[in-house]
XYZ file of C-alpha atoms in Angstrom:
254
model
C 0.000 0.000 0.000
C 1.325 3.425 -0.994
C 0.093 6.898 -1.856
C -0.802 7.694 -5.467
C -2.412 10.651 -7.165
C -6.126 10.152 -7.811
C -7.708 12.162 -10.627
C -11.128 11.672 -8.990
C -10.054 13.175 -5.653
C -7.418 15.462 -7.225
C -4.916 14.554 -4.521
C -2.674 11.700 -3.409
C -4.568 8.972 -1.533
C -3.615 5.533 -0.141
C -4.013 2.871 -2.774
C -2.517 0.270 -5.075
C -1.095 0.928 -8.537
C -1.126 -1.553 -11.403
C 0.109 -1.262 -14.961
C -1.678 -3.303 -17.610
C -0.581 -4.144 -21.136
C -3.290 -5.335 -23.504
C -3.543 -6.295 -27.136
C -6.375 -4.388 -28.797
C -8.115 -5.936 -31.774
C -8.872 -3.128 -34.209
C -11.399 -5.291 -36.044
C -13.230 -6.602 -32.969
C -12.652 -3.341 -31.058
C -11.883 -5.316 -27.927
C -9.025 -5.355 -25.462
C -7.284 -8.569 -24.409
C -5.128 -8.248 -21.255
C -1.682 -9.799 -21.678
C 0.189 -8.748 -18.558
C -0.672 -6.910 -15.335
C 1.951 -5.976 -12.778
C 1.716 -4.096 -9.508
C 3.730 -0.886 -9.528
C 5.713 -0.531 -6.306
C 7.879 2.545 -5.823
C 11.284 2.003 -4.273
C 12.575 4.120 -1.400
C 15.031 5.744 -3.839
C 12.143 6.835 -6.087
C 10.254 8.288 -3.133
C 13.341 10.178 -1.980
C 13.889 11.511 -5.504
C 10.275 12.715 -5.711
C 10.597 14.479 -2.350
C 13.849 16.120 -3.447
C 12.261 17.388 -6.666
C 9.318 18.817 -4.751
C 11.659 20.651 -2.376
C 13.840 21.949 -5.213
C 10.868 23.358 -7.098
C 11.137 27.161 -6.887
C 8.303 29.033 -5.243
C 6.174 31.275 -7.440
C 7.358 34.868 -7.422
C 5.891 38.104 -8.734
C 9.341 39.270 -9.791
C 9.983 39.199 -13.558
C 12.080 36.243 -14.733
C 15.792 36.812 -15.202
C 16.587 36.988 -18.904
C 19.472 34.905 -20.192
C 21.939 36.694 -22.484
C 21.300 36.048 -26.191
C 23.276 33.352 -27.933
C 24.559 29.982 -26.877
C 26.125 29.649 -23.404
C 29.918 29.426 -23.561
C 31.241 25.881 -23.369
C 27.891 24.187 -24.118
C 27.972 21.130 -26.396
C 25.468 19.404 -28.636
C 23.641 16.490 -27.027
C 22.097 13.455 -28.673
C 18.485 13.753 -27.525
C 17.707 10.193 -28.561
C 19.964 8.956 -25.751
C 17.833 9.288 -22.628
C 18.088 7.859 -19.133
C 14.809 6.080 -18.521
C 13.024 6.627 -15.234
C 12.328 3.558 -13.040
C 8.699 3.756 -14.190
C 9.619 3.656 -17.898
C 12.170 0.879 -17.305
C 9.441 -1.104 -15.523
C 7.066 -0.623 -18.470
C 9.714 -1.403 -21.081
C 10.464 -4.723 -19.379
C 6.764 -5.610 -19.596
C 6.576 -4.569 -23.261
C 9.542 -6.732 -24.223
C 8.047 -9.687 -22.368
C 4.777 -9.367 -24.312
C 6.622 -8.876 -27.620
C 8.576 -12.067 -26.919
C 5.355 -13.918 -26.140
C 3.653 -13.011 -29.464
C 6.777 -13.209 -31.643
C 6.107 -15.224 -34.781
C 2.336 -14.994 -34.206
C 1.530 -11.296 -34.302
C 3.379 -8.323 -35.758
C 2.805 -5.227 -33.612
C 3.449 -1.643 -34.707
C 1.954 0.787 -32.209
C 2.057 1.330 -28.469
C -0.818 3.510 -27.261
C -0.304 5.271 -23.920
C -2.310 7.997 -22.196
C -1.265 11.624 -21.808
C 0.924 10.909 -18.784
C 3.385 9.382 -21.254
C 3.141 12.129 -23.868
C 6.804 13.043 -23.497
C 10.173 12.539 -25.147
C 11.466 9.890 -22.732
C 8.391 7.689 -23.282
C 8.784 8.095 -27.045
C 12.431 6.981 -26.928
C 11.512 4.066 -24.656
C 8.923 2.995 -27.244
C 11.297 3.321 -30.196
C 13.863 1.184 -28.346
C 11.228 -1.582 -28.520
C 10.860 -1.036 -32.313
C 7.336 0.310 -31.851
C 5.731 3.655 -32.670
C 4.146 5.670 -29.876
C 0.622 7.101 -30.012
C -0.213 9.419 -27.133
C -1.494 12.861 -26.167
C 0.406 16.103 -25.599
C -0.367 18.725 -22.978
C -3.016 21.164 -24.167
C -0.501 24.025 -23.834
C 2.392 22.245 -25.583
C 4.620 24.632 -27.549
C 4.759 23.307 -31.094
C 6.530 24.764 -34.105
C 6.395 24.273 -37.861
C 9.674 23.133 -39.450
C 11.621 26.077 -40.867
C 11.169 26.135 -44.637
C 13.045 29.374 -45.325
C 16.084 29.064 -47.628
C 19.443 28.842 -45.881
C 21.003 32.284 -45.455
C 24.514 30.938 -45.978
C 25.948 31.740 -42.558
C 25.414 30.483 -39.036
C 23.574 27.291 -38.028
C 20.545 26.292 -40.068
C 17.278 27.003 -38.228
C 15.303 23.903 -37.294
C 12.006 25.429 -36.192
C 9.929 28.122 -37.821
C 6.681 29.754 -36.754
C 4.943 28.661 -33.566
C 1.618 26.848 -33.960
C -1.335 29.128 -33.199
C -4.252 26.872 -32.311
C -6.757 29.631 -33.065
C -5.356 30.264 -36.533
C -4.212 26.994 -38.108
C -3.600 27.257 -41.888
C -6.512 25.782 -43.829
C -4.209 23.502 -45.847
C -3.853 21.295 -42.759
C -7.625 20.894 -42.316
C -8.772 17.297 -42.902
C -12.414 17.121 -41.809
C -15.202 19.208 -40.243
C -17.668 16.761 -38.648
C -20.647 18.333 -36.877
C -22.941 16.910 -34.216
C -25.765 19.179 -33.093
C -24.295 22.492 -31.980
C -20.765 21.068 -31.706
C -18.477 21.568 -34.685
C -15.215 19.606 -34.752
C -12.272 20.568 -36.916
C -9.560 17.954 -37.476
C -6.083 19.108 -38.497
C -2.965 17.087 -39.194
C 0.601 18.333 -39.609
C 4.242 17.554 -38.906
C 5.470 19.723 -36.061
C 8.507 20.157 -33.850
C 8.666 20.297 -30.067
C 11.857 21.552 -28.437
C 11.820 18.666 -25.936
C 11.608 15.981 -28.654
C 14.504 14.861 -30.828
C 12.380 14.182 -33.918
C 9.402 15.651 -35.719
C 5.954 14.579 -34.552
C 2.840 13.595 -36.466
C 0.307 15.828 -34.680
C -3.484 15.762 -34.966
C -5.364 18.729 -33.527
C -8.991 18.101 -32.554
C -10.670 21.464 -32.031
C -14.286 21.552 -30.894
C -16.467 24.672 -31.029
C -19.889 25.214 -29.481
C -21.661 27.149 -32.227
C -24.088 28.688 -29.721
C -21.670 29.861 -27.036
C -18.538 29.954 -29.251
C -16.634 28.169 -26.457
C -13.694 26.140 -27.733
C -11.632 23.205 -26.520
C -8.847 21.249 -28.172
C -6.889 18.017 -27.860
C -3.394 17.350 -29.241
C -2.747 13.740 -30.256
C 0.567 12.662 -31.721
C 2.530 9.734 -33.060
C 6.170 9.047 -33.862
C 4.945 7.449 -37.117
C 4.982 10.381 -39.528
C 3.003 8.445 -42.158
C 0.033 7.439 -39.972
C -3.193 9.027 -41.353
C -5.149 11.316 -39.042
C -8.262 9.121 -38.903
C -6.310 6.010 -37.846
C -4.319 7.981 -35.266
C -7.555 9.202 -33.665
C -9.182 5.770 -33.883
C -6.230 3.965 -32.317
C -6.034 6.442 -29.444
C -9.783 6.095 -28.794
C -9.430 2.296 -28.755
C -7.145 2.652 -25.734
C -10.318 3.160 -23.691
C -11.235 -0.493 -24.294
C -8.593 -1.345 -21.671
C -10.742 0.465 -19.072
C -13.391 -2.210 -19.565
C -10.846 -4.799 -18.401
C -10.536 -2.920 -15.105
C -14.305 -2.664 -14.806
C -14.676 -6.420 -15.324
C -11.859 -7.168 -12.883
C -13.505 -5.039 -10.169
C -16.760 -6.986 -10.583
C -14.990 -10.270 -9.864
């Protein structure tokens, strides 16, 4: 028994944590549990979490200190694909490799679908190390940029990122569909974008919903490391992740 954050109570409460890996049949639209393991945090992990919480700076009204322009002296390029996995990601990767070994020669798997908690660079690299593509969700306020398409000026380093994505003004050429249900209009966009925390470009699908009566808007940012995955399949595969929740519901009944 440990303390874990509960989204229902919006605070940490005593409980048990389990991680489940399931195979999801796209045709049957059903989830088949393959492996379930209890997640137990070590004392080192708890100490690390406490240290991070203490080191977090308190909010201040003072303006942030601006760093001088240019690259800091003595800094070197880093290979972002080489990441040190957290104990949680190492735990999950061990489970993934066990399942892949179990279905080898029977099933060929391509995608690993994880919820928004794993919508980060480390989880993507963990997934690619297993020769799978990640499908997940980014934070709603993620800073995304279009690749720089301007011609090279001939001096200095070539720019990687261009204009920042403005969710309220996405170029119409990226619009894929405009489904409508009652007073709710949904606009689906797909584009290749860059995120400064990720080593590679991302296949991003923006789902923007608008209430035509109140004009209130909300959006979701889904992404995949597979740059060729069509927008409709990316959305469908992420939605199928919810089938795993039915496994938990059934388990609680028995």
